[in-house]
Short mmCIF file of C-alpha atoms and ligand atoms in Angstrom, two decimals:
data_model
loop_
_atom_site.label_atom_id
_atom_site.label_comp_id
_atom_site.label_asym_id
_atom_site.label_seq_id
_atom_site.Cartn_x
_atom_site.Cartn_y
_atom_site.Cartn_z
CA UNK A 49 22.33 -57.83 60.17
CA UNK A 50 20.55 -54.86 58.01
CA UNK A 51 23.37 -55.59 55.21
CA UNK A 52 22.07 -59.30 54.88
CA UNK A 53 18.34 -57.95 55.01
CA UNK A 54 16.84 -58.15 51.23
CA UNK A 55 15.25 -54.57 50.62
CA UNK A 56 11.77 -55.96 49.86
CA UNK A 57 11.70 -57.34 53.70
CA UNK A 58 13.18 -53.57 54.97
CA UNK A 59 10.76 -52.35 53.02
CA UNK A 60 8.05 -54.46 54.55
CA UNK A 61 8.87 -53.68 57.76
CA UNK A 62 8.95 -50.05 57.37
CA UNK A 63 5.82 -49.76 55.50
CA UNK A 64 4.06 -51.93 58.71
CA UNK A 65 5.68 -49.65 60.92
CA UNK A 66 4.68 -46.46 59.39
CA UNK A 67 1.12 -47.64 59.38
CA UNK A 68 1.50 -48.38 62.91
CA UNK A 69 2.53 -44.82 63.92
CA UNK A 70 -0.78 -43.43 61.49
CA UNK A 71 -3.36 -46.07 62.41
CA UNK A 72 -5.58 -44.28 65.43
CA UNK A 73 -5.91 -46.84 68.57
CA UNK A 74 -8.60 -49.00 68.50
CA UNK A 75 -9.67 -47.20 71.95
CA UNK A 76 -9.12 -44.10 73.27
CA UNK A 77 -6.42 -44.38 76.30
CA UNK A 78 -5.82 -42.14 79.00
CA UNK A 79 -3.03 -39.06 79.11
CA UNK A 80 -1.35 -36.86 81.50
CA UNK A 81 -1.81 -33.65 79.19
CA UNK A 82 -5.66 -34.41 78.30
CA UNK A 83 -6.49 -30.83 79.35
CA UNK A 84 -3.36 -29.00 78.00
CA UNK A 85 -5.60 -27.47 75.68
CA UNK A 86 -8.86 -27.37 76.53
CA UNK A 87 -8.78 -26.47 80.20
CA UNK A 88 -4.96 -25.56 80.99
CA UNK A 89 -5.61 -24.35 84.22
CA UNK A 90 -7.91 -27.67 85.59
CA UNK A 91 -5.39 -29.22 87.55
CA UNK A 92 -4.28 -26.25 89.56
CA UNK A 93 -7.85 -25.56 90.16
CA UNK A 94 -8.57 -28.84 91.81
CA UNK A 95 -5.61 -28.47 93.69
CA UNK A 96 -6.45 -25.23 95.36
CA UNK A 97 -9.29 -26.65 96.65
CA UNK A 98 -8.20 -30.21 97.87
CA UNK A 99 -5.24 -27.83 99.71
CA UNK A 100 -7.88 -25.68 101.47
CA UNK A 101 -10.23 -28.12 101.93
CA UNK A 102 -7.47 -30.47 104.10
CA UNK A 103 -6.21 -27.12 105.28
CA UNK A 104 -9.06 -26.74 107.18
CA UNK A 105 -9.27 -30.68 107.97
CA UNK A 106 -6.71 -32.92 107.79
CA UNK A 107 -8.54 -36.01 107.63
CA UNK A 108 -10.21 -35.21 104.21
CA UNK A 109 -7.05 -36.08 102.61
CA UNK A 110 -7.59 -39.79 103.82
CA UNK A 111 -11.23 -39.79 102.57
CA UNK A 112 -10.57 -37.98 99.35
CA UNK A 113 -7.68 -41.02 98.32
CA UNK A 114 -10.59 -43.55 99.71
CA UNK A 115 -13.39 -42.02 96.96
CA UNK A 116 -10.80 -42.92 94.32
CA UNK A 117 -10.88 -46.72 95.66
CA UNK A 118 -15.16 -46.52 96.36
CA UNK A 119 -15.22 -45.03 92.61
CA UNK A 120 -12.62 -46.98 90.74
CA UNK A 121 -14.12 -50.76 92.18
CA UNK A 122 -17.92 -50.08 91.09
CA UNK A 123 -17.73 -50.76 87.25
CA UNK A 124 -14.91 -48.75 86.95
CA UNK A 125 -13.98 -44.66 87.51
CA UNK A 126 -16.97 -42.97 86.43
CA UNK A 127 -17.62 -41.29 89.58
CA UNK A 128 -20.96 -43.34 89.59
CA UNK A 129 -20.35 -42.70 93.59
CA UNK A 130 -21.05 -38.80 93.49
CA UNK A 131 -24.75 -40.09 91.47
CA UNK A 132 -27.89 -38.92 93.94
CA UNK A 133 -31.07 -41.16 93.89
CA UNK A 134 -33.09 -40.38 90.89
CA UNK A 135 -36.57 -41.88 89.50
CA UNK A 136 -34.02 -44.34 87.26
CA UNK A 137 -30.86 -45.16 89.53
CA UNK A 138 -30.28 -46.12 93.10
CA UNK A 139 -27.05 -44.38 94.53
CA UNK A 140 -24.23 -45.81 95.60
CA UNK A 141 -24.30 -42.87 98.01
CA UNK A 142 -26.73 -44.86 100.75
CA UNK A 143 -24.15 -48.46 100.26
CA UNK A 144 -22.81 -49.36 103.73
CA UNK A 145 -19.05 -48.13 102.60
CA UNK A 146 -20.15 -44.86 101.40
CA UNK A 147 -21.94 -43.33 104.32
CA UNK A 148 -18.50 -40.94 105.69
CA UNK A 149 -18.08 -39.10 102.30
CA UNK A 150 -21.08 -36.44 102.79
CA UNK A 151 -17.91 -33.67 103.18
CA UNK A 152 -16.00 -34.88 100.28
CA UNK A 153 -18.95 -35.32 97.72
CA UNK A 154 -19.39 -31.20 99.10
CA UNK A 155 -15.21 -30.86 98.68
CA UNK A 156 -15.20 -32.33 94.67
CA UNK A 157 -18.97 -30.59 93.99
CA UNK A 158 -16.77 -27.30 95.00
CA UNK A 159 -14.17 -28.13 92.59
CA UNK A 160 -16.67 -29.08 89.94
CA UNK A 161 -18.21 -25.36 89.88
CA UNK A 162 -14.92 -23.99 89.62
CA UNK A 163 -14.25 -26.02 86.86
CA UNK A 164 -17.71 -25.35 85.32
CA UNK A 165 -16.99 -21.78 85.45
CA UNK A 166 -13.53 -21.36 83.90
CA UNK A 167 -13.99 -24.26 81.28
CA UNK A 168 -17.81 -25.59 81.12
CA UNK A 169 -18.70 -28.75 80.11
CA UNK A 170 -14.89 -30.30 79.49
CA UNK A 171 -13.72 -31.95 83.18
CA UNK A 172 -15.39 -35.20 83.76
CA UNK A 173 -15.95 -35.63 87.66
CA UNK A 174 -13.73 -39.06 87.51
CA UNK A 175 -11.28 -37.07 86.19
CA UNK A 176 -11.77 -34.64 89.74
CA UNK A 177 -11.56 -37.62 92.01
CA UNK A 178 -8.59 -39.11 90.71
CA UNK A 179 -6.61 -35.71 90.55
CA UNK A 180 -8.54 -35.10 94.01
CA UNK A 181 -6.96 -38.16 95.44
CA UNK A 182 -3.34 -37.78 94.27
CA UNK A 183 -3.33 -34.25 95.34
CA UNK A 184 -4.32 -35.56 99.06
CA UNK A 185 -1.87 -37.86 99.47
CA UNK A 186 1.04 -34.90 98.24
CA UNK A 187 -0.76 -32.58 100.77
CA UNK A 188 -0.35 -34.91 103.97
CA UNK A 189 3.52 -35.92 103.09
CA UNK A 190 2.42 -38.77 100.93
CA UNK A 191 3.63 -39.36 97.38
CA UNK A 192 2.46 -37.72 94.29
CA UNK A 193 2.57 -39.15 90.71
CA UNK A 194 1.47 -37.97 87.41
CA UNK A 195 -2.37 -38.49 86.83
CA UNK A 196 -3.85 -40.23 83.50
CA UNK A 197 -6.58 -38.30 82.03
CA UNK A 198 -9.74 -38.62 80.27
CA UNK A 199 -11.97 -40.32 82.09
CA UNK A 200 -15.70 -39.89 80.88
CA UNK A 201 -18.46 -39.93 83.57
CA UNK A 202 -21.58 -42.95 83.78
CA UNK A 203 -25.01 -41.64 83.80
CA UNK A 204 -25.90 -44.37 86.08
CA UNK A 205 -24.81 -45.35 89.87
CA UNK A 206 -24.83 -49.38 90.95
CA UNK A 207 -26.27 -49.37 94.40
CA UNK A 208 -25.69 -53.42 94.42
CA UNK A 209 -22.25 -53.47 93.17
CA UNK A 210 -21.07 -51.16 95.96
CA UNK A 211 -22.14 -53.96 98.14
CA UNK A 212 -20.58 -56.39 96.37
CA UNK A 213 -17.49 -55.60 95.02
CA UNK A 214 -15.81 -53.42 98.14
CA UNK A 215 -14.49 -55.53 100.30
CA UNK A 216 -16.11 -55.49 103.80
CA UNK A 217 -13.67 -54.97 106.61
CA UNK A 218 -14.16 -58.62 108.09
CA UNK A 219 -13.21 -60.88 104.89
CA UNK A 220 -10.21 -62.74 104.79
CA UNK A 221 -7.05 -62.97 102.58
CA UNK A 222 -8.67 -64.66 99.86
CA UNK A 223 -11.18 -63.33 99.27
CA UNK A 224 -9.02 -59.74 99.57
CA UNK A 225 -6.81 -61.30 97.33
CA UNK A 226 -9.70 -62.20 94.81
CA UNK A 227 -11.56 -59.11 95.02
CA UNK A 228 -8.48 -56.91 94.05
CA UNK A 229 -7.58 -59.57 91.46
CA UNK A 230 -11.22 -59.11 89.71
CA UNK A 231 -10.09 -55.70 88.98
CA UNK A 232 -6.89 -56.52 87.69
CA UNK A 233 -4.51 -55.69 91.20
CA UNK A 234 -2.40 -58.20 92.42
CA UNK A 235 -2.09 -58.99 96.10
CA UNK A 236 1.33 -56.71 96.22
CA UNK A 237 -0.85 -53.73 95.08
CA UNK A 238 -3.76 -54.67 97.48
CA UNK A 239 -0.97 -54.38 100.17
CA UNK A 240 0.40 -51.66 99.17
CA UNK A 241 -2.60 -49.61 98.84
CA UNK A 242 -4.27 -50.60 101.91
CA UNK A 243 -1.17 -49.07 103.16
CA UNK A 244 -3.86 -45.90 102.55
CA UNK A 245 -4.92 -46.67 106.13
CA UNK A 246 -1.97 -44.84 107.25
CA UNK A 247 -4.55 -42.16 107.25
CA UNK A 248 -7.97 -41.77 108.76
CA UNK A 249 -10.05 -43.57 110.88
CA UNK A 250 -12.28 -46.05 111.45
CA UNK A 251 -15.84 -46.26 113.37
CA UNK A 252 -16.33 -49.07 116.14
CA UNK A 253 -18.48 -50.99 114.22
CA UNK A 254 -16.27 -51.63 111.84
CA UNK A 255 -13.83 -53.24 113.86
CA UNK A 256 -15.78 -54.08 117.01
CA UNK A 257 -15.66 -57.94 116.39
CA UNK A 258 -11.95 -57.97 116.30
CA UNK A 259 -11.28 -56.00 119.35
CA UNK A 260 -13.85 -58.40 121.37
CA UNK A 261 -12.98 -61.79 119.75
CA UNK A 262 -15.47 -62.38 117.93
CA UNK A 263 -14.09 -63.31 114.67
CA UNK A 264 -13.11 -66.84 113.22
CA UNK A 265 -10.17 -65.29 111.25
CA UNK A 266 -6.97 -63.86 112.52
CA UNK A 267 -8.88 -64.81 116.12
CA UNK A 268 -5.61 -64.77 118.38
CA UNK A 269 -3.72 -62.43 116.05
CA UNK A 270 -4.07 -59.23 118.31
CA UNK A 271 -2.27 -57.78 121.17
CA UNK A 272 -3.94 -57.98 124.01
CA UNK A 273 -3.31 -54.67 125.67
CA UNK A 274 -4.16 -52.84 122.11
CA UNK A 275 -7.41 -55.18 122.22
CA UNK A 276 -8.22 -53.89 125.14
CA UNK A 277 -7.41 -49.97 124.63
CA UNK A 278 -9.37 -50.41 121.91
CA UNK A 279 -12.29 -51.80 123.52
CA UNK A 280 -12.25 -49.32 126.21
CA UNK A 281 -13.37 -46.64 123.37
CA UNK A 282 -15.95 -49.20 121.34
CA UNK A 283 -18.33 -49.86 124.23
CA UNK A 284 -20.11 -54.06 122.91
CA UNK A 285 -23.18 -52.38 122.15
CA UNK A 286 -23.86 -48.79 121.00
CA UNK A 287 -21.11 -45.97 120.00
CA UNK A 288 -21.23 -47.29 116.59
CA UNK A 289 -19.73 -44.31 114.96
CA UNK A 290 -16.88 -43.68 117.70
CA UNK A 291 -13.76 -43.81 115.65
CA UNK A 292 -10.33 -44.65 116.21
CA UNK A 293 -7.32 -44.16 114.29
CA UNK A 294 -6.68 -46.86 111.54
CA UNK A 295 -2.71 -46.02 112.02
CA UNK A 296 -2.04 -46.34 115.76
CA UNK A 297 1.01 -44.03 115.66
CA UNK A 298 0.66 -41.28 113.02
CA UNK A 299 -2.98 -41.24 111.48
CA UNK A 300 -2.79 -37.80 110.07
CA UNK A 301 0.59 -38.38 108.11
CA UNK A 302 1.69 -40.65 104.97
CA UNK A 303 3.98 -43.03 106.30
CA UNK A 304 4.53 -46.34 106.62
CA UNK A 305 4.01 -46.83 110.65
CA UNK A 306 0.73 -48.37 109.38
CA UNK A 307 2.78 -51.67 108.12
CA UNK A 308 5.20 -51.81 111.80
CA UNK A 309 1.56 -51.66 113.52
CA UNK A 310 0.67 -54.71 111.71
CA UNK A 311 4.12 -56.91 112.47
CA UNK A 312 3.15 -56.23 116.18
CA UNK A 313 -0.46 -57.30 115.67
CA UNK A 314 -1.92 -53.55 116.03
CA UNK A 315 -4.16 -53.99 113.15
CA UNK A 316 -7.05 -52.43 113.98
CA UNK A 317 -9.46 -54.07 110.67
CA UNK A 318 -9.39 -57.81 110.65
CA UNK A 319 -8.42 -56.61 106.95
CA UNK A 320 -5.70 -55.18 107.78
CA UNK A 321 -4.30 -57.93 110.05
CA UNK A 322 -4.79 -60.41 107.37
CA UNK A 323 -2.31 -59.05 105.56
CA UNK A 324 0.18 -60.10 107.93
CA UNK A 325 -0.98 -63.09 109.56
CA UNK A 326 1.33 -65.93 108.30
CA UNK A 327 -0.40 -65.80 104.64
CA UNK A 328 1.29 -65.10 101.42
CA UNK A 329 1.34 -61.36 101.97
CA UNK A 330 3.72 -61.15 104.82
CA UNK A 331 6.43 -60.41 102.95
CA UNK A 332 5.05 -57.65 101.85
CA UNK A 333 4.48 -55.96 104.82
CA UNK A 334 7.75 -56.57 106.21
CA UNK A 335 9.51 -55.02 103.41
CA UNK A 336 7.33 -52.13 103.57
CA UNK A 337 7.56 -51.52 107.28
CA UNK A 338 11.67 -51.45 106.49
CA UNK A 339 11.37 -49.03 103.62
CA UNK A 340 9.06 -46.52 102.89
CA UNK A 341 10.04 -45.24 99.90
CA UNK A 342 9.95 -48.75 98.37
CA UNK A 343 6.02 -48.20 99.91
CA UNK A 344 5.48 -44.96 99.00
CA UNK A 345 6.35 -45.56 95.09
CA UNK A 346 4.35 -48.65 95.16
CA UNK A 347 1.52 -47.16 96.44
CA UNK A 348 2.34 -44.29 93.97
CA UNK A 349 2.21 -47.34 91.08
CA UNK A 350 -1.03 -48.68 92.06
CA UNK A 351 -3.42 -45.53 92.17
CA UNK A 352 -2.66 -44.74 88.85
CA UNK A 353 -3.31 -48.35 87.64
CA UNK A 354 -6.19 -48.47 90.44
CA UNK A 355 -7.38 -45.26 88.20
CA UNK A 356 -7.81 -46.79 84.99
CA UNK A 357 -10.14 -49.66 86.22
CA UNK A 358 -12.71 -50.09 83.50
CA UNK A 359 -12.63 -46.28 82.53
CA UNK A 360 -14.99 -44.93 79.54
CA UNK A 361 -13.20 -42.55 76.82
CA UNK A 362 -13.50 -40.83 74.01
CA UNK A 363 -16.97 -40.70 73.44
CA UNK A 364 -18.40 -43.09 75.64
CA UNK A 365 -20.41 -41.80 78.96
CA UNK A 366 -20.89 -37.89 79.23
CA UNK A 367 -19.34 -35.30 81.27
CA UNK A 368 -21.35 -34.46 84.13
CA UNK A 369 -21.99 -30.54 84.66
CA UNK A 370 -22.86 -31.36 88.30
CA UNK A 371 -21.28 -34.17 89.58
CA UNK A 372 -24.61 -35.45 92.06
CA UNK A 373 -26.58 -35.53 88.45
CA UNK A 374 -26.28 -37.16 85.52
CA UNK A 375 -27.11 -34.45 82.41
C1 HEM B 556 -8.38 -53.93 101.44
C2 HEM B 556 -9.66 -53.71 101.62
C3 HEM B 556 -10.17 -52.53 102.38
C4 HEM B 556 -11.14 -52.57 103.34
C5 HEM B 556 -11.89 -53.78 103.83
C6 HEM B 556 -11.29 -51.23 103.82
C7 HEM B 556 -12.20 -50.86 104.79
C8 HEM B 556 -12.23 -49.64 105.40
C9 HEM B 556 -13.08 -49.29 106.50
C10 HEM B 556 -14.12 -50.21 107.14
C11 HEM B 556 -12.80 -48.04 106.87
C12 HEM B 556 -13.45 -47.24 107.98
C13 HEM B 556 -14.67 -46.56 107.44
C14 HEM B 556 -15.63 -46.07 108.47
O1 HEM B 556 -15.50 -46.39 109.65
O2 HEM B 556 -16.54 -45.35 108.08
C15 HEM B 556 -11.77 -47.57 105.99
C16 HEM B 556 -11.21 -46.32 106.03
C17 HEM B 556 -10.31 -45.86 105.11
N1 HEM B 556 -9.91 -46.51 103.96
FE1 HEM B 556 -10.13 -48.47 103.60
N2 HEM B 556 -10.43 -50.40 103.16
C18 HEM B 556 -9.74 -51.14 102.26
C19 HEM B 556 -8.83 -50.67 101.34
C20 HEM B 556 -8.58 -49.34 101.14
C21 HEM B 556 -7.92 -48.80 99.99
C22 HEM B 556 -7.46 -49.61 98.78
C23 HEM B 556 -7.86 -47.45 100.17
C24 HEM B 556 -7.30 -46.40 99.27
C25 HEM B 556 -6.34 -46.59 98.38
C26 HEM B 556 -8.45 -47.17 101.46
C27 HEM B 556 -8.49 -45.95 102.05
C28 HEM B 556 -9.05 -45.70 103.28
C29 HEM B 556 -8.85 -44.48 104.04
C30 HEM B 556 -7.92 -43.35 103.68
C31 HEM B 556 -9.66 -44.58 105.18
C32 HEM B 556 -9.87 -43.53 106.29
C33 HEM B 556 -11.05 -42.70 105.88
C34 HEM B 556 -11.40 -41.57 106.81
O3 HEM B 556 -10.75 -41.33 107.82
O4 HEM B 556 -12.38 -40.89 106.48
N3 HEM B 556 -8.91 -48.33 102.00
N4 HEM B 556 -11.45 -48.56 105.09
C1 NAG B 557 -31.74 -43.99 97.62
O1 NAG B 557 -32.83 -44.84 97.50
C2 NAG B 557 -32.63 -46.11 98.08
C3 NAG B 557 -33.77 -47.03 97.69
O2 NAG B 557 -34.96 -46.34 97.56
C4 NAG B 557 -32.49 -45.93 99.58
O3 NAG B 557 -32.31 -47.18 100.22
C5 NAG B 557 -31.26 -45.07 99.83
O4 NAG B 557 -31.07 -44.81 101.19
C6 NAG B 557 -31.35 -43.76 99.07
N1 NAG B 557 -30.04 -43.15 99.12
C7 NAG B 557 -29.85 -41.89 99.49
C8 NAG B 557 -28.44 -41.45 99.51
O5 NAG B 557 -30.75 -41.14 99.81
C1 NAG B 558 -20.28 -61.85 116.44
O1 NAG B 558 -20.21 -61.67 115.02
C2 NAG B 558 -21.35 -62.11 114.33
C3 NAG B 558 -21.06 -62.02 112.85
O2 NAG B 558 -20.49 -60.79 112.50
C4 NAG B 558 -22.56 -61.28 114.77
O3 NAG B 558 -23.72 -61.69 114.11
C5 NAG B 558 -22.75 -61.43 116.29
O4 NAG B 558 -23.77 -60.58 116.75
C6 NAG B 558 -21.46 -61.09 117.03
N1 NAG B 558 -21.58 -61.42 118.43
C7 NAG B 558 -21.26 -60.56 119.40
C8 NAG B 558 -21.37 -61.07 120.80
O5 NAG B 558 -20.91 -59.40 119.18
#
């Protein structure tokens, strides 16, 4: 081939792929190494503290990978959920889905002032969460992965959009299907990383309507004796915030006995029994509840392109010194 190329056309080519390799990207992208030189020790930081902080309780490791969801699907990973209410912006803080983090926001504010004292002014607070989150899920047997970089912080929270665009935990496959798909995640990587409810718990009023009945979808798609377990510990009325694990077998570790729960109707969400409920995503949760690893990478795959959900770079946004205020 090259021999029958005419020199002006190699030449061509070259001189278009030279420019290529000189021409700076339209947009600034994230990196693994964005800190390599101007805060080298950032990610060790953060992970002392996630380590002591799920040290101490085990269960922060599922809420610290859920932030990274809350912050990633309300116009993007800005960490416009750590905001506080100011004169100018509502927080997202107050949003029904938001009301269990008061610890966390208190576990990445502590990694924040560590930050701000070995390297002020250069870690963005997204950038904490979604470090925050992968180092969790590698401190509670779950899988790690490399984490992209970069991420500049909002100066504004969106109250509304927290209502709007996390899903509430009695809508169906569709609309599952189309709120992950509005931020660019197919339904395989909605199933795989709802698979994060292999941790953690749930209160009663999330999931009271499923356990008595009372829901129109996925009605009959519940065992009976786990129905009524469940309802023995979320009296009808009152006990709103009594919880109960969201993984029936092994809530404090990453596995994948969250997907076998659902093939024998032991969801305990109505979202989480959608997903295998004779709709398009069954297959998915049978081939995770055979192999975790396949799960486990998957899930892996999907926080890091969960993570770069409408991110701001290079000079966009501002990096927060406190993480509850904008600057
Ligand atoms: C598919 C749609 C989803 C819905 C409707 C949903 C809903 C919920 C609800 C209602 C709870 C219980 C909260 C409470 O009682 O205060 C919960 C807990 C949790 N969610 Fe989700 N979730 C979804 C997807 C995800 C995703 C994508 C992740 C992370 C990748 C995630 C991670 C978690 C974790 C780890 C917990 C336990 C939190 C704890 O124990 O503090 N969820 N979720
Ligand atoms: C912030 O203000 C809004 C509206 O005034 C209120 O509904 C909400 O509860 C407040 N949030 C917090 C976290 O205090
Ligand atoms: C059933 O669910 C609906 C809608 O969520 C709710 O308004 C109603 O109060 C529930 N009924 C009972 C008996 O819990």
């Amino acid at each position: 081939m090259s021999s029958t190329m005419p020199k002006a056309v190699a030449a061509l080519l070259l001189t278009t792929f030279m420019l290529l390799l000189t021409t700076p990207p339209a947009a600034f992208c994230l990196s693994t190494d964005f800190y390599a030189q101007t805060c080298p020790r950032a990610l060790t930081a953060v992970r002392a503290v996630v380590r002591g902080a799920v040290t101490k309780d085990r269960r922060m490791a599922a809420s610290l990978i859920r932030l990274q969801f809350h912050d990633c699907f309300v116009r993007g990973c800005d960490a416009s959920v750590l905001l506080d209410n100011t004169t100018t912006t509502v927080s997202e803080k107050g949003a029904v889905p938001n009301r269990r983090f008061t610890k966390t926001f208190r576990v990445i504010e502590d990694a924040k002032s560590t930050l701000e004292r070995i390297c002020p002014g250069v870690v963005s607070c997204a950038d904490i969460i979604a470090v925050a989150a992968r180092d969790a899920s590698a401190s509670v047997e779950g899988p790690s992965w490399d984490v992209e970089l970069g991420r500049r912080d909002s100066d504004a929270a969106f109250a509304s959009l927290a209502a709007s665009d996390i899903p509430t935990p009695k809508d169906d496959l569709n609309t599952l299907i189309a709120l992950f798909r509005k931020k660019g995640l197919n339904s395989r990587e909605m199933v795989a990383l709802s698979g994060a409810h292999t941790l953690g718990t749930a209160q009663c009023l999330a999931f009271r309507d499923r356990v008595y009945g009372n829901v129109t979808v996925v009605k009959d798609v519940i065992d009976p004796d786990f129905a009524r377990k469940k309802r023995r510990m979320c009296p009808a009325s009152g006990g709103d915030r009594l919880v109960q694990p969201l993984d029936p077998v092994t809530p404090t570790s990453f596995d994948n006995n969250y997907f076998k729960a659902l093939m024998i109707r032991k969801g305990l969400l109505v979202t989480d029994q959608v997903l295998f409920s004779g709709g398009e995503t069954d297959g998915v949760v049978d081939e995770y509840s055979k192999d975790e690893g396949k799960f486990k990478n998957e899930f892996a795959a999907a926080m890091v392109k969960m993570g770069s959900i409408e991110v701001m770079t290079g000079s966009d946004g501002q990096i927060r010194r406190t993480c509850s205020k904008a600057n």
